[in-house]
Amino acid sequence: MWTLAGQGCRRGRVLLPWGSGAARGERLRPRRASFLGTAAGSGAGGGPCGSAGLQEKPDMSKFPVEDIRNFSIIAHVDHGKSTLADRLLELTGTIDKTKNNKQVLDKLQVERERGITVKAQTASLFYNFEGKQYLLNLIDTPGHVDFSYEVSRSLSACQGVLLVVDANEGIQAQTVANFFLAFEAQLSIIPVINKIDLKNADPGRVEKQIAKVFDIPSTECIKISAKLGTNVESVLQAVIERIPPPKMHRKNPLRALVFDSTFDQYRGVIANVALFDGVVSKGDKIVSAHTQKRYEVNEVGVLNPNEQPTLKLYAGQVGYLIAGMRDVTEAQIGDTLYLHNHPVEPLPGFKSAKPMVFAGMYPIDQSEYNNLKSAIEKLTLNDSSVTVHRDSSLALGAGWRLGFLGLLHMEVFNQRLEQEYNTSVILTTPTVPYKAVLSSAKLIKEYREKEITIINPAQFPDKSKVAEYLEPVVLGTIITPSEYTGKIMALCQARRAVQKHLMFIDQNRVMLKYLFPLSEIVVDFYDSLKSLSSGYASFDYEDAGYQTADLIKMDILLNGNTVEELATVVHKEKAYSIGKTICERLKDSLPRQLFEIAIQAAIGSKIIARETVKAYRKNVLAKCYGGDITRKMKLLKRQAEGKKKLRKIGNIEVPKDAFIKVLKTI
Amino acid sequence: MVLPGPRARGLVAAARAAQGRRLEDSEPRSPSADPASRRAALYVHWPYCEKRCSYCNFNKYVARGRVDEAALRRCLLTEARTLLGLSGVRRVESVFFGGGTPSLASPHTVAALLEAVVQAAHLPADVEVTLEANPTSAPGARLAEFGVAGVNRLSIGLQSLNDQELQLLGRTHSALDALRTLAAARRLFPGRVSVDLMFGLPGQQLGPWLVQLQELLRHCDDHLSLYQLSLERGTALFAQVQQGAVPCPDPELAAAMYAEGRALLRAAGFRQYEVSNFARHGALSTHNWTYWQCGQYLGVGPGAHGRFVPHGAGGHTREARIQTLEPDNWMKEVTLFGHGTRKRVPLDELELLEEVLAMGLRTDVGITHQHWQQFEPQLNLWDVFGASEEVKGLQEQGLLLLDDRGLRCSWEGLAVLDFLLLTLLPRLQEAWQKQRSPPPVPGG
């Protein structure tokens, strides 16, 4: 029966084209009727409702904690995490075994295209081992450390992880970052060497890397080919044998961790929860420890991987809960839910999402403003980690300043807007949140805080008011074939990075750790790294707080008039090169006018770079006789119409394109 | 061959007599009792060329076999009669045979067309009748025949006095051919010969081009047109530049050639009466002047453009008209309907004023107050442009003048007119709309 249910799910998910009709932007899921219809009878794979009759909800009480395993799969991009998940779902009869199962848990187009998981998915697997029925909860995690907080919350619902490493590529930067997240959470780690079917696979070398970097004996590595299904069964056995059951108690009052949430336009917020203690069922009155709001539970169930309502959920189990929350911000990741009459100590580690990268987003045409607004609203319904502030630019019109967890998060958000909502946007060069520590008690009183965060260069406080400026830094991990080490070290140095660690992870691979100013990696660092290492180096980073920085505000002037939208906050060392680049870009994109234009980059009153656009000397159609008039008038009127939309800086007319070229590609 | 009719012969004689007459140094419009809407210039399009020039994207065709000139002539005559009737034009003030290469047509066709005009409207004896001529297709003897047919002004597509450049342009003549044709034309049509010279060609340098212009000045008559090459999509030259086979013309250099060229011509006694046109001894082109003054004109022939009020059909609004482009289709339509008009677009009052502005400013006199008033009696030039800060800015920059004479470009302003129009056109639209919808008076 779970097989059939799986088929239903897949049909609902895969056959519906992305971005079509009313389903756009919502997590696609089949009508619930198809679940109820197929959830009847007992199948070979066994299920929680084996003895339950038609239309009966599964009884989860049959799974005591000792028969439960909660685990995650963590891996570098493209190492096969999602393919392994597909196989595990097939082996346990959760989904039908066909050739069509490709990254079943990666539902978004962007996830399939980029080979990454953006939105964590969860599936409860029922597996018979040595005559005993186990409930294995696979808690899929976002596959990038931009989402490290989400990963850490997902991991806190687990007792173990499968650390998947590509047998050909070996340990990569993200493998390391993921390992440490799991290691710090004190989880059991099962190394899985995947893709052993590849021609260049060298599982032996990867075993040695794992031993060296992670201090895990080679004998613990399971070598598989998820693609071909080779040895995947032994992974399930290892999950049961090596990962401990959760240590939780049904008899204690309810304590549930929210580790993900999604929004359904018909049912509201669906919170994914892991029960640390107690039991929850329909009708229970629950409270959010973060918001202190009270809700009544309408539905509980397991994820299979789609929602399958159950009678109750018990301690140690993982599932979902719907309780009339209207907004994902009411079910924040890391929050604790408890029964209203039994308050408990919230689970540790909760924090609100903290954006690290900001960018302006504007519709290409202002007439698209409302469409874009509604698209952003819909996307953020499912992603509470994006912060949205209305903003407006004289050149680009009304728009927003959006905060993202990281660069990938920003790119993914933009790609989803384009793919799922068919909108094109102007995204300005990303900036990072700088801070200024105010110098006097008076100022602190005025600003109501000692440290102010600067998101917009317009708010940059003058040096006279500031004791010191701070910039966000990250700890970056780079893993590369050793021949590129020199070039990469030079690149890092040019980006003001400080080396923290260097280690050979095998004979010809090096792991480097650098402390980077975040601003230095938000633009084109990854592309530079990839191109100078012929694509072999991998990079990942984690938040490392703030450091003192010599920051200045740089203005761009056109014939002496400041162009507000081009002001930037830069590190003093970088001011000259950035100023020069902006001036050159402007020179190339500013149309000539009837007079000369001086383009200058200035710090205070000091000019640090200059370019000149010469005046137009001739602009008149040579031949204009009877047959040319219609065409000429049409052209002139179109140009005059376009001129109305130009932004005037002093007496200089600047087309939007010029701003876009500069703002997009500094 | 049909001989020109008696009226046409008389016309020829009169035209000859008029050749000696010079236009005064002012607008070359002779006073007429007919209102402007009953007068028009006539353009006749000859669609064929011997060869395609590498830079030309005009509506022209290289005939595969022999051109059936008799049929084409019949259709030109028919369409001329039809359009003269439709327009209700009583007086034709100039005729221009353009193309294509109209000097490839037989003089008889030219004579027959003029005869048809004479039968339908008044064609003053001294009226300007221009023929565009290509140096190779117009040896001296043939030019004389055109003179007999009624042509009294020649415009020679000389383009360059450098054989390499002529080759690059795909012209069939040499510099020597051009000078010979020019000399023959001057003997036949003294004081009424114009030559075209191009500048801003790929690879062309300032110094050598000025030497060419100086040489041309030693040979030319009283009218000269300087045309900057514009690379048009779809031409062979455009493709060559795109592929990098030929260097891209440098706009800075072209601007310098234009500036130096017009200064040189001024020093030689030429009046720059339009962006690209220079004349001395009052030898301005009447026909082209009509375009820039937004007079009416009829366009006859494949792809010809016209602008007139179809009075003869009871119309009161000026229309922009385009004839069917392709010669065979055009002929079919003329045979069936008497004309090959493919498109008629009525011009509203504002559109007409926009044309008055854009075209008038191409001339040295610009738009006089009197001229403007003929088109817009209520809103004068001061009303439209007087209060605008932007227009004031252009005046302060020395690019534009608005005074008791009217609105016109300065010497520097003329070179950047298309830029000035981007300020002037919206200003006109604004003033126009304001006048049409006056704000409600508070309190009624």
mmCIF file of C-alpha atoms in Angstrom, chain A residues 155-468:
data_model
loop_
_atom_site.group_PDB
_atom_site.id
_atom_site.type_symbol
_atom_site.label_atom_id
_atom_site.label_comp_id
_atom_site.label_asym_id
_atom_site.label_seq_id
_atom_site.Cartn_x
_atom_site.Cartn_y
_atom_site.Cartn_z
ATOM 1 C CA LEU A 155 20.531 17.665 12.779
ATOM 2 C CA SER A 156 19.311 18.367 16.283
ATOM 3 C CA ALA A 157 16.324 16.161 15.514
ATOM 4 C CA CYS A 158 18.692 13.304 14.559
ATOM 5 C CA GLN A 159 20.916 10.868 16.351
ATOM 6 C CA GLY A 160 23.090 10.062 13.351
ATOM 7 C CA VAL A 161 24.082 11.027 9.832
ATOM 8 C CA LEU A 162 25.148 9.387 6.613
ATOM 9 C CA LEU A 163 28.153 11.385 5.401
ATOM 10 C CA VAL A 164 28.189 10.787 1.657
ATOM 11 C CA VAL A 165 31.470 11.307 -0.197
ATOM 12 C CA ASP A 166 32.041 10.914 -3.925
ATOM 13 C CA ALA A 167 34.523 8.092 -4.612
ATOM 14 C CA ASN A 168 36.051 10.100 -7.400
ATOM 15 C CA GLU A 169 36.099 13.644 -6.039
ATOM 16 C CA GLY A 170 36.831 12.760 -2.439
ATOM 17 C CA ILE A 171 36.318 15.107 0.468
ATOM 18 C CA GLN A 172 35.224 18.580 -0.579
ATOM 19 C CA ALA A 173 34.815 21.828 1.310
ATOM 20 C CA GLN A 174 31.177 21.211 2.079
ATOM 21 C CA THR A 175 31.886 17.681 3.276
ATOM 22 C CA VAL A 176 34.130 19.180 5.931
ATOM 23 C CA ALA A 177 31.645 21.856 6.950
ATOM 24 C CA ASN A 178 28.853 19.289 7.195
ATOM 25 C CA PHE A 179 30.995 16.848 9.123
ATOM 26 C CA PHE A 180 31.767 19.416 11.786
ATOM 27 C CA LEU A 181 28.118 20.366 12.149
ATOM 28 C CA ALA A 182 27.298 16.699 12.813
ATOM 29 C CA PHE A 183 30.358 16.196 14.966
ATOM 30 C CA GLU A 184 29.532 19.184 17.154
ATOM 31 C CA ALA A 185 25.997 17.861 17.536
ATOM 32 C CA GLN A 186 27.592 14.616 18.813
ATOM 33 C CA LEU A 187 25.842 12.463 16.241
ATOM 34 C CA SER A 188 26.880 9.025 15.072
ATOM 35 C CA ILE A 189 28.534 9.451 11.709
ATOM 36 C CA ILE A 190 28.387 6.733 9.063
ATOM 37 C CA PRO A 191 30.715 7.514 6.151
ATOM 38 C CA VAL A 192 29.293 6.358 2.832
ATOM 39 C CA ILE A 193 31.569 6.349 -0.210
ATOM 40 C CA ASN A 194 29.291 6.723 -3.191
ATOM 41 C CA LYS A 195 29.699 6.367 -6.969
ATOM 42 C CA ILE A 196 32.057 3.386 -6.743
ATOM 43 C CA ASP A 197 30.792 2.407 -10.206
ATOM 44 C CA LEU A 198 32.550 5.387 -11.797
ATOM 45 C CA LYS A 199 35.579 4.627 -13.936
ATOM 46 C CA ASN A 200 37.849 6.956 -11.985
ATOM 47 C CA ALA A 201 36.492 5.952 -8.592
ATOM 48 C CA ASP A 202 39.172 5.480 -5.971
ATOM 49 C CA PRO A 203 37.353 4.464 -2.779
ATOM 50 C CA GLY A 204 40.639 3.479 -1.144
ATOM 51 C CA ARG A 205 41.997 6.987 -1.402
ATOM 52 C CA VAL A 206 38.758 8.450 -0.081
ATOM 53 C CA GLU A 207 38.867 6.033 2.888
ATOM 54 C CA LYS A 208 42.306 7.376 3.728
ATOM 55 C CA GLN A 209 41.120 10.977 3.444
ATOM 56 C CA ILE A 210 38.228 10.213 5.771
ATOM 57 C CA ALA A 211 40.606 8.604 8.232
ATOM 58 C CA LYS A 212 42.962 11.555 8.094
ATOM 59 C CA VAL A 213 40.542 14.464 8.141
ATOM 60 C CA PHE A 214 37.735 13.016 10.266
ATOM 61 C CA ASP A 215 39.626 10.393 12.235
ATOM 62 C CA ILE A 216 37.143 7.660 11.276
ATOM 63 C CA PRO A 217 38.591 4.161 10.743
ATOM 64 C CA SER A 218 38.462 2.946 7.139
ATOM 65 C CA THR A 219 36.539 -0.151 8.189
ATOM 66 C CA GLU A 220 33.528 1.990 9.014
ATOM 67 C CA CYS A 221 33.137 3.269 5.450
ATOM 68 C CA ILE A 222 30.340 1.721 3.402
ATOM 69 C CA LYS A 223 31.088 1.678 -0.309
ATOM 70 C CA ILE A 224 28.056 1.969 -2.520
ATOM 71 C CA SER A 225 26.693 3.030 -5.852
ATOM 72 C CA ALA A 226 23.417 4.791 -5.147
ATOM 73 C CA LYS A 227 22.811 5.094 -8.864
ATOM 74 C CA LEU A 228 22.967 1.326 -9.417
ATOM 75 C CA GLY A 229 21.670 0.406 -5.951
ATOM 76 C CA THR A 230 24.892 -1.460 -5.115
ATOM 77 C CA ASN A 231 25.219 -2.177 -1.390
ATOM 78 C CA VAL A 232 22.489 0.271 -0.431
ATOM 79 C CA GLU A 233 20.746 -2.340 1.756
ATOM 80 C CA SER A 234 23.777 -2.355 4.044
ATOM 81 C CA VAL A 235 23.326 1.360 4.559
ATOM 82 C CA LEU A 236 19.876 0.726 6.037
ATOM 83 C CA GLN A 237 21.296 -1.988 8.271
ATOM 84 C CA ALA A 238 24.040 0.364 9.438
ATOM 85 C CA VAL A 239 21.414 2.979 10.272
ATOM 86 C CA ILE A 240 19.682 0.480 12.538
ATOM 87 C CA GLU A 241 22.847 -0.977 14.053
ATOM 88 C CA ARG A 242 25.083 2.057 14.414
ATOM 89 C CA ILE A 243 22.695 4.899 15.140
ATOM 90 C CA PRO A 244 21.214 4.869 18.604
ATOM 91 C CA PRO A 245 17.467 5.246 19.122
ATOM 92 C CA PRO A 246 16.370 8.640 20.450
ATOM 93 C CA LYS A 247 16.421 8.947 24.242
ATOM 94 C CA MET A 248 13.005 10.383 24.768
ATOM 95 C CA HIS A 249 9.947 9.683 26.814
ATOM 96 C CA ARG A 250 6.291 9.449 25.941
ATOM 97 C CA LYS A 251 5.265 9.997 29.516
ATOM 98 C CA ASN A 252 6.848 13.447 29.804
ATOM 99 C CA PRO A 253 4.855 16.506 28.739
ATOM 100 C CA LEU A 254 5.015 17.363 25.053
ATOM 101 C CA ARG A 255 8.182 18.994 23.780
ATOM 102 C CA ALA A 256 8.362 19.293 19.979
ATOM 103 C CA LEU A 257 11.083 20.910 17.891
ATOM 104 C CA VAL A 258 10.049 22.773 14.746
ATOM 105 C CA PHE A 259 12.791 21.983 12.230
ATOM 106 C CA ASP A 260 11.105 23.195 9.073
ATOM 107 C CA SER A 261 7.878 24.760 7.932
ATOM 108 C CA THR A 262 6.030 25.193 4.685
ATOM 109 C CA PHE A 263 2.991 27.129 3.661
ATOM 110 C CA ASP A 264 -0.075 25.648 1.999
ATOM 111 C CA GLN A 265 -2.590 28.122 0.701
ATOM 112 C CA TYR A 266 -5.527 25.970 1.787
ATOM 113 C CA ARG A 267 -4.281 24.624 5.105
ATOM 114 C CA GLY A 268 -1.927 27.323 6.317
ATOM 115 C CA VAL A 269 1.438 26.579 7.872
ATOM 116 C CA ILE A 270 2.576 22.979 7.973
ATOM 117 C CA ALA A 271 5.236 22.657 10.646
ATOM 118 C CA ASN A 272 7.664 19.768 10.495
ATOM 119 C CA VAL A 273 8.282 18.605 14.039
ATOM 120 C CA ALA A 274 10.431 16.183 15.955
ATOM 121 C CA LEU A 275 8.922 15.042 19.261
ATOM 122 C CA PHE A 276 11.526 15.068 22.018
ATOM 123 C CA ASP A 277 8.995 14.191 24.689
ATOM 124 C CA GLY A 278 5.335 13.416 25.016
ATOM 125 C CA VAL A 279 2.517 12.828 22.592
ATOM 126 C CA VAL A 280 0.539 15.152 20.339
ATOM 127 C CA SER A 281 -2.817 14.576 18.723
ATOM 128 C CA LYS A 282 -5.598 16.455 17.043
ATOM 129 C CA GLY A 283 -7.395 18.865 19.362
ATOM 130 C CA ASP A 284 -4.404 19.476 21.624
ATOM 131 C CA LYS A 285 -3.865 23.087 22.637
ATOM 132 C CA ILE A 286 -0.249 24.016 22.032
ATOM 133 C CA VAL A 287 1.933 27.059 22.566
ATOM 134 C CA SER A 288 4.964 28.359 20.666
ATOM 135 C CA ALA A 289 7.823 29.033 23.090
ATOM 136 C CA HIS A 290 9.109 31.807 20.798
ATOM 137 C CA THR A 291 5.918 33.741 20.128
ATOM 138 C CA GLN A 292 3.891 32.519 23.130
ATOM 139 C CA LYS A 293 0.924 32.195 20.786
ATOM 140 C CA ARG A 294 -1.615 29.461 21.406
ATOM 141 C CA TYR A 295 -2.983 27.132 18.751
ATOM 142 C CA GLU A 296 -5.258 24.154 18.466
ATOM 143 C CA VAL A 297 -3.840 21.204 16.561
ATOM 144 C CA ASN A 298 -5.998 20.356 13.521
ATOM 145 C CA GLU A 299 -3.974 17.539 12.107
ATOM 146 C CA VAL A 300 -0.878 15.479 12.849
ATOM 147 C CA GLY A 301 0.838 12.950 10.667
ATOM 148 C CA VAL A 302 3.973 11.491 9.208
ATOM 149 C CA LEU A 303 5.744 12.479 6.027
ATOM 150 C CA ASN A 304 5.785 9.708 3.577
ATOM 151 C CA PRO A 305 7.281 11.833 2.008
ATOM 152 C CA ASN A 306 3.936 13.596 1.571
ATOM 153 C CA GLU A 307 1.695 14.233 4.526
ATOM 154 C CA GLN A 308 -0.033 11.114 5.832
ATOM 155 C CA PRO A 309 -2.387 11.947 8.700
ATOM 156 C CA THR A 310 -2.025 9.749 11.795
ATOM 157 C CA LEU A 311 -3.933 9.543 15.045
ATOM 158 C CA LYS A 312 -1.058 10.783 17.123
ATOM 159 C CA LEU A 313 2.654 11.369 17.127
ATOM 160 C CA TYR A 314 4.799 10.019 19.958
ATOM 161 C CA ALA A 315 8.147 10.907 21.497
ATOM 162 C CA GLY A 316 11.062 10.096 19.182
ATOM 163 C CA GLN A 317 8.905 10.349 16.114
ATOM 164 C CA VAL A 318 9.103 12.869 13.327
ATOM 165 C CA GLY A 319 6.181 14.236 11.376
ATOM 166 C CA TYR A 320 4.095 17.291 10.732
ATOM 167 C CA LEU A 321 1.495 19.303 12.506
ATOM 168 C CA ILE A 322 -1.099 21.795 11.312
ATOM 169 C CA ALA A 323 -2.443 24.173 13.917
ATOM 170 C CA GLY A 324 -3.980 27.219 12.262
ATOM 171 C CA MET A 325 -0.749 29.185 11.923
ATOM 172 C CA ARG A 326 -1.248 31.683 9.111
ATOM 173 C CA ASP A 327 2.333 32.697 8.487
ATOM 174 C CA VAL A 328 5.643 30.820 8.451
ATOM 175 C CA THR A 329 7.096 33.339 10.860
ATOM 176 C CA GLU A 330 4.761 31.786 13.437
ATOM 177 C CA ALA A 331 6.544 28.468 13.025
ATOM 178 C CA GLN A 332 10.166 29.478 13.033
ATOM 179 C CA ILE A 333 12.837 26.882 12.646
ATOM 180 C CA GLY A 334 14.260 25.930 16.035
ATOM 181 C CA ASP A 335 11.159 26.909 17.991
ATOM 182 C CA THR A 336 9.719 24.587 20.648
ATOM 183 C CA LEU A 337 6.023 23.682 20.895
ATOM 184 C CA TYR A 338 4.437 22.470 24.138
ATOM 185 C CA LEU A 339 1.000 21.828 25.604
ATOM 186 C CA HIS A 340 -0.551 24.993 26.957
ATOM 187 C CA ASN A 341 -1.148 23.542 30.372
ATOM 188 C CA HIS A 342 2.310 21.924 30.605
ATOM 189 C CA PRO A 343 4.986 24.568 29.880
ATOM 190 C CA VAL A 344 8.458 23.076 29.402
ATOM 191 C CA GLU A 345 11.994 24.362 29.051
ATOM 192 C CA PRO A 346 12.445 25.239 25.336
ATOM 193 C CA LEU A 347 14.987 23.214 23.379
ATOM 194 C CA PRO A 348 18.348 25.000 23.161
ATOM 195 C CA GLY A 349 19.803 26.615 20.061
ATOM 196 C CA PHE A 350 16.914 28.689 18.774
ATOM 197 C CA LYS A 351 17.806 31.854 16.912
ATOM 198 C CA SER A 352 16.022 33.938 14.334
ATOM 199 C CA ALA A 353 17.408 33.847 10.805
ATOM 200 C CA LYS A 354 20.189 36.388 10.364
ATOM 201 C CA PRO A 355 20.680 37.759 6.849
ATOM 202 C CA MET A 356 24.311 38.045 5.807
ATOM 203 C CA VAL A 357 23.995 39.345 2.279
ATOM 204 C CA PHE A 358 21.784 42.200 1.136
ATOM 205 C CA ALA A 359 20.795 43.232 -2.355
ATOM 206 C CA GLY A 360 18.367 45.631 -3.914
ATOM 207 C CA MET A 361 15.670 44.059 -6.036
ATOM 208 C CA TYR A 362 13.699 46.112 -8.561
ATOM 209 C CA PRO A 363 11.246 45.301 -11.312
ATOM 210 C CA ILE A 364 12.720 45.861 -14.764
ATOM 211 C CA ASP A 365 9.677 47.966 -15.504
ATOM 212 C CA GLN A 366 7.765 49.768 -12.766
ATOM 213 C CA SER A 367 4.493 48.494 -14.231
ATOM 214 C CA GLU A 368 5.663 45.068 -13.036
ATOM 215 C CA TYR A 369 5.946 46.239 -9.446
ATOM 216 C CA ASN A 370 2.747 44.635 -8.173
ATOM 217 C CA ASN A 371 3.411 41.312 -9.869
ATOM 218 C CA LEU A 372 6.877 41.182 -8.409
ATOM 219 C CA LYS A 373 5.558 42.174 -5.009
ATOM 220 C CA SER A 374 3.110 39.310 -4.954
ATOM 221 C CA ALA A 375 5.758 36.868 -6.209
ATOM 222 C CA ILE A 376 8.142 37.898 -3.432
ATOM 223 C CA GLU A 377 5.372 37.591 -0.871
ATOM 224 C CA LYS A 378 4.517 34.104 -2.028
ATOM 225 C CA LEU A 379 8.125 32.952 -2.032
ATOM 226 C CA THR A 380 8.807 34.333 1.403
ATOM 227 C CA LEU A 381 5.740 32.507 2.702
ATOM 228 C CA ASN A 382 7.868 29.389 2.427
ATOM 229 C CA ASP A 383 11.142 30.983 3.348
ATOM 230 C CA SER A 384 11.060 33.059 6.478
ATOM 231 C CA SER A 385 14.833 33.527 6.372
ATOM 232 C CA VAL A 386 14.575 36.174 3.636
ATOM 233 C CA THR A 387 14.116 39.631 5.090
ATOM 234 C CA VAL A 388 12.222 42.150 3.003
ATOM 235 C CA HIS A 389 12.353 45.927 3.344
ATOM 236 C CA ARG A 390 10.746 48.339 0.924
ATOM 237 C CA ASP A 391 13.308 50.534 -0.735
ATOM 238 C CA SER A 392 13.331 52.961 -3.598
ATOM 239 C CA SER A 393 15.985 54.248 -5.904
ATOM 240 C CA LEU A 394 15.743 57.411 -7.960
ATOM 241 C CA ALA A 395 17.108 55.499 -10.912
ATOM 242 C CA LEU A 396 15.439 52.130 -10.540
ATOM 243 C CA GLY A 397 12.149 53.159 -8.979
ATOM 244 C CA ALA A 398 10.332 51.354 -6.201
ATOM 245 C CA GLY A 399 11.763 48.044 -5.068
ATOM 246 C CA TRP A 400 13.026 46.179 -2.026
ATOM 247 C CA ARG A 401 16.161 45.574 -0.073
ATOM 248 C CA LEU A 402 16.294 41.870 0.584
ATOM 249 C CA GLY A 403 18.464 40.080 3.104
ATOM 250 C CA PHE A 404 19.655 36.540 2.429
ATOM 251 C CA LEU A 405 21.475 33.910 4.445
ATOM 252 C CA GLY A 406 24.235 33.850 1.860
ATOM 253 C CA LEU A 407 25.086 34.135 -1.805
ATOM 254 C CA LEU A 408 23.640 30.842 -2.880
ATOM 255 C CA HIS A 409 20.481 31.612 -1.011
ATOM 256 C CA MET A 410 20.230 34.874 -2.947
ATOM 257 C CA GLU A 411 20.838 33.216 -6.299
ATOM 258 C CA VAL A 412 18.349 30.486 -5.547
ATOM 259 C CA PHE A 413 15.727 33.019 -4.512
ATOM 260 C CA ASN A 414 16.243 34.965 -7.717
ATOM 261 C CA GLN A 415 16.148 31.826 -9.820
ATOM 262 C CA ARG A 416 12.935 30.697 -8.165
ATOM 263 C CA LEU A 417 11.356 34.088 -8.876
ATOM 264 C CA GLU A 418 12.243 33.693 -12.510
ATOM 265 C CA GLN A 419 11.311 30.054 -12.886
ATOM 266 C CA GLU A 420 8.273 29.740 -10.698
ATOM 267 C CA TYR A 421 6.819 33.213 -11.103
ATOM 268 C CA ASN A 422 8.141 34.161 -14.523
ATOM 269 C CA THR A 423 9.434 37.496 -13.315
ATOM 270 C CA SER A 424 12.670 39.179 -14.279
ATOM 271 C CA VAL A 425 14.293 41.519 -11.861
ATOM 272 C CA ILE A 426 17.212 43.851 -11.497
ATOM 273 C CA LEU A 427 19.335 42.587 -8.657
ATOM 274 C CA THR A 428 21.930 45.053 -7.449
ATOM 275 C CA THR A 429 25.429 44.142 -6.347
ATOM 276 C CA PRO A 430 25.193 42.378 -3.015
ATOM 277 C CA THR A 431 26.415 44.160 0.075
ATOM 278 C CA VAL A 432 27.052 42.962 3.591
ATOM 279 C CA PRO A 433 25.790 44.357 6.886
ATOM 280 C CA TYR A 434 28.539 46.576 8.272
ATOM 281 C CA LYS A 435 28.449 47.877 11.817
ATOM 282 C CA ALA A 436 29.582 51.073 13.442
ATOM 283 C CA VAL A 437 30.393 51.395 17.121
ATOM 284 C CA LEU A 438 29.303 54.869 18.185
ATOM 285 C CA SER A 439 31.858 57.040 19.933
ATOM 286 C CA SER A 440 29.893 59.091 22.446
ATOM 287 C CA ALA A 441 27.198 58.515 25.016
ATOM 288 C CA LYS A 442 25.179 61.253 23.385
ATOM 289 C CA LEU A 443 25.160 59.489 20.046
ATOM 290 C CA ILE A 444 24.336 56.192 21.674
ATOM 291 C CA LYS A 445 21.362 57.839 23.246
ATOM 292 C CA GLU A 446 20.365 59.349 19.934
ATOM 293 C CA TYR A 447 20.606 56.069 18.033
ATOM 294 C CA ARG A 448 19.333 54.093 21.037
ATOM 295 C CA GLU A 449 22.130 51.537 20.638
ATOM 296 C CA LYS A 450 25.883 51.373 20.867
ATOM 297 C CA GLU A 451 26.378 49.465 17.651
ATOM 298 C CA ILE A 452 24.413 50.344 14.578
ATOM 299 C CA THR A 453 24.103 48.086 11.564
ATOM 300 C CA ILE A 454 24.574 49.732 8.188
ATOM 301 C CA ILE A 455 22.610 48.069 5.436
ATOM 302 C CA ASN A 456 22.353 51.022 3.106
ATOM 303 C CA PRO A 457 25.396 53.205 2.269
ATOM 304 C CA ALA A 458 23.154 56.261 2.663
ATOM 305 C CA GLN A 459 23.044 55.520 6.406
ATOM 306 C CA PHE A 460 26.817 55.277 6.781
ATOM 307 C CA PRO A 461 27.721 57.400 9.828
ATOM 308 C CA ASP A 462 30.613 59.787 9.541
ATOM 309 C CA LYS A 463 33.933 58.793 11.051
ATOM 310 C CA SER A 464 33.636 61.614 13.600
ATOM 311 C CA LYS A 465 30.702 59.813 15.213
ATOM 312 C CA VAL A 466 32.270 56.413 15.240
ATOM 313 C CA ALA A 467 34.782 54.704 17.540
ATOM 314 C CA GLU A 468 35.270 51.873 15.055
#
